XYZ file of C-alpha atoms in Angstrom:
405
model
C -117.488 11.900 -0.930
C -121.299 11.578 -0.637
C -123.094 13.081 2.328
C -123.894 9.908 4.292
C -126.497 11.675 6.410
C -128.516 12.706 3.351
C -128.035 9.515 1.329
C -131.247 7.531 0.749
C -131.424 4.624 3.195
C -132.622 1.180 2.218
C -135.687 0.388 4.313
C -138.060 -1.993 2.506
C -140.969 -0.957 4.753
C -140.590 2.850 4.529
C -143.223 4.883 2.666
C -140.548 6.790 0.740
C -138.956 3.534 -0.410
C -142.307 2.066 -1.445
C -142.957 5.103 -3.649
C -139.490 5.228 -5.227
C -136.951 2.542 -4.307
C -134.402 3.410 -6.970
C -132.298 6.069 -5.144
C -131.833 3.655 -2.235
C -130.960 0.848 -4.633
C -128.281 2.992 -6.274
C -126.819 3.859 -2.884
C -126.553 0.143 -2.109
C -124.985 -0.694 -5.471
C -122.387 2.038 -5.186
C -121.501 1.865 -1.484
C -122.933 -1.265 0.173
C -123.414 -4.066 -2.401
C -123.550 -6.757 0.312
C -125.898 -5.089 2.758
C -126.773 -6.396 6.218
C -130.311 -5.573 7.335
C -131.041 -5.960 11.024
C -134.796 -6.054 11.581
C -135.780 -8.509 10.258
C -132.290 -9.998 9.809
C -131.193 -10.680 6.241
C -128.547 -9.767 3.681
C -129.277 -7.945 0.416
C -127.431 -8.105 -2.907
C -127.992 -5.179 -5.251
C -125.584 -5.450 -8.209
C -126.607 -7.227 -11.397
C -123.607 -9.506 -11.755
C -123.688 -10.632 -8.113
C -127.371 -11.557 -8.313
C -127.072 -13.136 -11.767
C -124.440 -15.563 -10.506
C -126.076 -16.130 -7.105
C -129.441 -17.262 -8.481
C -127.653 -19.618 -10.871
C -125.677 -21.185 -8.011
C -128.186 -23.473 -6.285
C -125.323 -25.218 -4.507
C -124.661 -22.052 -2.500
C -128.049 -20.299 -2.514
C -131.079 -22.464 -1.762
C -134.758 -21.787 -2.467
C -135.956 -24.569 -0.194
C -136.329 -22.372 2.913
C -138.618 -19.818 1.307
C -138.358 -16.829 -0.986
C -138.802 -13.973 1.488
C -136.778 -12.787 4.464
C -139.383 -14.242 6.818
C -138.808 -17.744 8.238
C -140.897 -20.571 6.758
C -143.494 -18.397 5.059
C -145.183 -21.288 3.265
C -145.138 -23.533 6.331
C -147.310 -21.005 8.145
C -150.049 -21.815 5.651
C -149.638 -25.570 6.084
C -148.662 -26.123 2.451
C -146.220 -28.509 0.850
C -143.271 -26.821 -0.927
C -144.233 -25.448 -4.353
C -142.097 -25.648 -7.488
C -140.439 -22.307 -6.749
C -139.378 -23.491 -3.296
C -137.447 -26.583 -4.295
C -133.784 -27.158 -5.139
C -132.263 -29.535 -7.670
C -132.622 -32.379 -8.305
C -136.262 -32.460 -7.127
C -136.936 -29.042 -8.666
C -135.830 -30.257 -12.102
C -137.912 -33.414 -11.864
C -141.054 -31.524 -10.879
C -140.453 -28.763 -13.428
C -140.125 -31.352 -16.196
C -143.454 -32.849 -15.194
C -145.225 -29.493 -14.988
C -143.745 -28.461 -18.344
C -145.409 -31.473 -19.975
C -148.775 -29.802 -19.331
C -147.827 -26.136 -19.272
C -146.393 -26.066 -22.782
C -145.519 -23.112 -25.005
C -148.090 -24.393 -27.505
C -150.846 -24.370 -24.849
C -149.946 -20.752 -24.064
C -149.693 -19.657 -27.701
C -153.128 -21.099 -28.420
C -154.586 -18.596 -25.919
C -153.732 -15.516 -27.994
C -157.059 -14.985 -29.753
C -158.997 -15.652 -26.547
C -156.896 -13.040 -24.716
C -157.282 -10.589 -27.587
C -161.048 -10.886 -27.599
C -161.206 -10.410 -23.827
C -158.937 -7.346 -24.055
C -161.213 -5.826 -26.690
C -164.229 -6.383 -24.479
C -162.475 -4.684 -21.561
C -161.458 -1.719 -23.732
C -165.041 -1.354 -24.933
C -166.111 -1.271 -21.284
C -163.528 1.432 -20.512
C -164.849 3.492 -23.422
C -168.424 3.050 -22.226
C -167.487 4.256 -18.755
C -165.812 7.337 -20.182
C -168.892 8.067 -22.287
C -171.052 7.737 -19.169
C -168.672 9.945 -17.148
C -167.800 7.065 -14.821
C -164.323 6.677 -13.279
C -161.912 4.411 -15.136
C -159.125 2.604 -13.303
C -156.588 1.232 -15.756
C -155.168 -1.312 -13.323
C -158.364 -2.655 -11.777
C -160.531 -2.466 -14.881
C -158.032 -3.593 -17.519
C -154.484 -4.650 -16.588
C -155.359 -6.892 -13.617
C -158.533 -8.222 -15.227
C -156.642 -9.884 -18.079
C -154.420 -12.304 -16.078
C -157.292 -12.998 -13.718
C -159.385 -14.142 -16.680
C -156.524 -16.088 -18.286
C -155.560 -18.043 -15.156
C -159.182 -18.944 -14.441
C -159.519 -20.161 -18.030
C -156.287 -22.169 -17.917
C -157.285 -23.883 -14.685
C -160.706 -24.727 -16.095
C -162.728 -22.615 -13.653
C -166.215 -22.385 -15.197
C -167.888 -18.992 -15.517
C -170.357 -19.834 -12.764
C -167.473 -20.327 -10.288
C -165.564 -17.130 -11.159
C -167.419 -15.261 -8.424
C -165.678 -17.597 -5.941
C -162.342 -17.642 -7.775
C -161.776 -13.875 -7.911
C -161.725 -13.344 -4.109
C -159.253 -16.235 -3.769
C -156.986 -14.516 -6.275
C -157.179 -11.253 -4.328
C -156.439 -12.976 -1.011
C -153.509 -14.992 -2.347
C -152.057 -11.963 -4.139
C -152.141 -10.013 -0.878
C -150.483 -12.925 0.903
C -147.705 -13.046 -1.673
C -147.099 -9.310 -1.526
C -146.893 -9.522 2.260
C -144.328 -12.321 2.189
C -146.964 -14.956 3.047
C -147.326 -13.555 6.538
C -150.777 -14.602 7.670
C -152.395 -11.723 9.512
C -156.082 -12.445 8.999
C -158.368 -15.425 9.309
C -159.709 -14.489 5.879
C -156.374 -15.322 4.279
C -156.266 -18.765 5.887
C -159.866 -19.443 4.897
C -159.217 -18.326 1.307
C -156.275 -20.702 0.925
C -158.308 -23.563 2.447
C -161.277 -22.845 0.177
C -159.133 -22.683 -2.947
C -157.318 -25.897 -2.109
C -160.591 -27.648 -1.323
C -162.046 -26.518 -4.647
C -159.068 -27.595 -6.737
C -158.722 -30.884 -4.846
C -162.208 -31.739 -6.083
C -161.290 -30.599 -9.604
C -158.149 -32.782 -9.611
C -160.140 -35.826 -8.475
C -162.701 -35.207 -11.214
C -160.003 -34.732 -13.897
C -158.211 -37.923 -12.891
C -161.463 -39.773 -13.524
C -162.387 -37.847 -16.672
C -159.675 -35.553 -18.159
C -160.760 -32.540 -20.181
C -158.934 -29.874 -22.192
C -157.838 -27.607 -19.324
C -154.375 -27.319 -17.781
C -155.220 -29.406 -14.721
C -156.276 -32.245 -17.017
C -152.920 -31.987 -18.789
C -151.101 -32.064 -15.457
C -152.906 -35.118 -14.092
C -151.827 -37.170 -17.115
C -148.294 -35.720 -17.360
C -145.586 -38.334 -16.970
C -141.789 -38.336 -17.262
C -139.785 -41.556 -16.901
C -142.763 -43.278 -15.319
C -143.350 -40.558 -12.727
C -146.475 -38.423 -12.515
C -147.601 -35.452 -10.442
C -149.251 -35.990 -7.072
C -152.328 -34.047 -6.044
C -150.087 -31.936 -3.771
C -147.769 -31.157 -6.680
C -150.685 -29.936 -8.789
C -152.197 -27.959 -5.921
C -148.814 -26.307 -5.352
C -148.641 -25.339 -9.017
C -152.168 -23.879 -8.879
C -151.120 -21.879 -5.821
C -147.971 -20.617 -7.567
C -149.917 -19.616 -10.675
C -152.545 -17.685 -8.741
C -150.192 -16.066 -6.214
C -147.240 -15.423 -8.509
C -148.646 -15.099 -12.010
C -151.603 -12.795 -11.546
C -150.696 -9.400 -10.135
C -147.183 -9.503 -11.568
C -148.557 -9.592 -15.124
C -151.176 -6.946 -14.397
C -148.487 -4.683 -12.981
C -146.342 -5.173 -16.089
C -149.202 -3.931 -18.270
C -149.928 -0.949 -16.011
C -146.262 -0.010 -15.738
C -145.961 -0.101 -19.505
C -148.781 2.411 -19.925
C -147.351 4.575 -17.126
C -143.847 4.634 -18.614
C -145.130 5.469 -22.096
C -147.264 8.277 -20.687
C -144.014 9.906 -19.588
C -142.414 9.388 -23.009
C -144.979 10.258 -25.669
C -142.563 10.010 -28.579
C -141.813 6.396 -27.690
C -145.527 5.734 -27.269
C -146.051 7.097 -30.791
C -143.335 4.727 -32.032
C -145.226 1.742 -30.630
C -148.531 2.941 -32.057
C -146.922 3.295 -35.488
C -145.026 -0.001 -35.262
C -146.534 -2.585 -32.880
C -143.717 -4.979 -33.807
C -141.609 -2.991 -31.334
C -143.852 -4.010 -28.422
C -142.081 -7.304 -27.497
C -138.758 -5.516 -26.973
C -140.517 -2.650 -25.223
C -141.954 -5.166 -22.749
C -138.424 -6.225 -21.777
C -137.583 -2.583 -21.140
C -140.733 -2.083 -19.041
C -139.821 -5.183 -17.021
C -136.273 -3.929 -16.576
C -137.276 -0.454 -15.429
C -140.221 -1.474 -13.251
C -139.757 -5.129 -12.320
C -143.006 -6.548 -10.961
C -140.945 -8.815 -8.716
C -138.531 -6.500 -6.929
C -136.884 -9.008 -4.620
C -136.858 -12.679 -3.665
C -134.668 -14.455 -1.150
C -132.408 -17.477 -1.047
C -130.710 -19.148 1.938
C -126.970 -19.781 1.983
C -125.948 -23.441 2.112
C -122.330 -22.550 2.822
C -120.398 -19.378 3.717
C -120.199 -16.981 0.749
C -117.802 -14.048 0.403
C -118.603 -11.142 -1.935
C -116.743 -7.831 -2.137
C -114.793 -8.770 0.954
C -117.946 -9.425 3.010
C -118.543 -12.914 4.401
C -122.144 -14.161 4.550
C -122.361 -17.148 6.914
C -124.137 -20.408 6.148
C -127.871 -20.505 6.882
C -128.539 -16.806 6.216
C -131.393 -15.338 4.211
C -130.103 -13.305 1.239
C -132.512 -11.016 -0.594
C -131.847 -10.708 -4.322
C -132.839 -7.146 -5.249
C -133.917 -7.712 -8.856
C -135.310 -4.184 -9.070
C -131.871 -2.795 -8.253
C -129.986 -5.186 -10.525
C -132.117 -4.195 -13.496
C -131.058 -0.553 -12.976
C -127.362 -1.352 -12.591
C -125.254 0.971 -14.714
C -122.501 -1.655 -14.744
C -124.778 -3.863 -16.850
C -126.991 -1.420 -18.765
C -124.818 1.695 -19.108
C -125.061 5.240 -17.831
C -128.627 5.698 -19.090
C -129.921 2.635 -17.234
C -132.543 4.786 -15.490
C -134.064 5.977 -18.788
C -136.756 4.342 -20.930
C -135.533 3.160 -24.325
C -137.948 0.786 -26.044
C -135.273 -0.106 -28.621
C -132.590 -0.934 -26.043
C -130.691 -4.169 -26.597
C -131.215 -6.302 -23.466
C -129.220 -9.535 -23.775
C -130.044 -10.455 -20.169
C -132.158 -9.129 -17.316
C -133.494 -10.412 -14.003
C -137.183 -9.557 -14.101
C -137.930 -13.302 -14.425
C -134.907 -14.361 -12.322
C -132.411 -16.723 -14.016
C -130.998 -20.216 -13.809
C -133.057 -23.202 -12.671
C -135.744 -20.910 -11.240
C -136.243 -18.830 -14.392
C -139.969 -18.047 -14.324
C -141.858 -20.964 -15.866
C -144.739 -18.610 -16.728
C -142.638 -15.937 -18.446
C -143.960 -16.803 -21.912
C -147.547 -16.489 -20.634
C -146.837 -13.129 -18.991
C -145.229 -11.737 -22.154
C -148.092 -12.966 -24.345
C -150.741 -11.352 -22.141
C -148.860 -8.056 -21.887
C -148.125 -7.934 -25.616
C -151.747 -8.503 -26.589
C -152.998 -6.087 -23.913
C -150.771 -3.272 -25.189
C -151.347 -4.028 -28.867
C -155.100 -3.768 -28.425
C -155.035 -0.794 -26.050
C -152.653 1.342 -28.143
C -154.540 0.483 -31.348
C -157.858 1.681 -29.902
C -156.625 4.361 -27.484
C -153.257 5.699 -28.724
C -153.162 8.542 -26.164
C -154.025 6.442 -23.121
C -152.269 7.635 -19.982
C -152.530 7.567 -16.210
C -153.160 10.043 -13.399
C -150.307 9.460 -10.958
C -151.592 12.166 -8.608
C -154.577 9.932 -7.753
C -152.845 6.562 -8.038
C -152.255 4.216 -5.122
C -149.085 2.125 -5.020
C -149.031 -1.424 -3.753
C -147.144 -1.709 -0.464
C -144.770 -4.669 -0.516
C -141.052 -5.295 0.055
C -141.152 -7.943 -2.678
C -143.337 -6.734 -5.540
C -143.932 -3.378 -7.214
C -147.285 -2.436 -8.602
C -150.612 -0.797 -8.090
C -153.747 -0.943 -6.054
C -155.335 1.752 -8.179
C -154.168 3.599 -11.316
C -156.769 5.987 -12.770
C -156.706 6.246 -16.554
C -156.534 9.377 -18.697
C -156.634 10.032 -22.428
C -159.354 7.470 -23.202
C -161.994 8.635 -25.645
C -165.496 7.164 -25.964
C -165.791 4.420 -28.557
């Protein structure tokens, strides 16, 4: 019988949980798989199989009332529902339209552009080391790559990047905080970004170009197109949800390999192993740790009844460590592990539409970094973790093991 007094307690706001959530997750999985949290009020599911089936059951678990345990987080910003906050059938209709512009081919065509940018960033890291300047892996490399890629996809010209980057930072902070507006700066950033892209959409409708917004304004399925609000919502989702999550995947990969040098050497010797290694990095350190649904009817799991209209937090970070799904060594890194399914990108109708873009960026980033700097590591003693109940990542992650070019 475990000592209840000493067992790690699930508190998504506690410093100890922010640093290492996995002991608390295991306690939930083993002893409280349908957990009731009181302040704020929500339920939490922690086992892989429960979450896998819940997120695929949109008739019982709805996304339309927000993805955090806060009420109406998007409504506080005055936004229309984005793609990730819609249920079928409207979700499927909008996703089909967005997919007409955001194609796998459009993403694949970015590879050489991403590779060249990664090489430039690595050269800058090497220069800083040579000049005895501090090097932050996350700020200077991992986060810079998706920031560049999203700006490019949305057709933001180089001259406007100085405006775009602060919007990305503000929206990322909003997302990590559950879209709880606590500063006027956040509201102003959202308004500025929407004003900017509203003008871009108007211009692209008159004269389409080669960027993603141009593809979206002409997308059509069964005679239906995307409204300006639909496109603005997709821009918001890309910036808020697709930026820091990808950067954190890259940084977590380097961190995990720095603790397992033999596996790092395997990847250096055989870069073809990197795509599978990325799945393992995502499983062990899921950038998105938790997102919520709202029950549309009473649901009973493990003898516990969740009433209708309740927020239920899906603990993806816990599910991806579940020994019931991944075996007794689920807590260990194994870059060759067979992973038939995982929840780092959710599942079902809300499977991450940008997953192929995230994997491409992370693959190229690690291929280039390990090829040039095979002993790259991180200094965890000086690192600063991101504080969020919903995402796991970094504010700062100083680099080690980089040699001058």
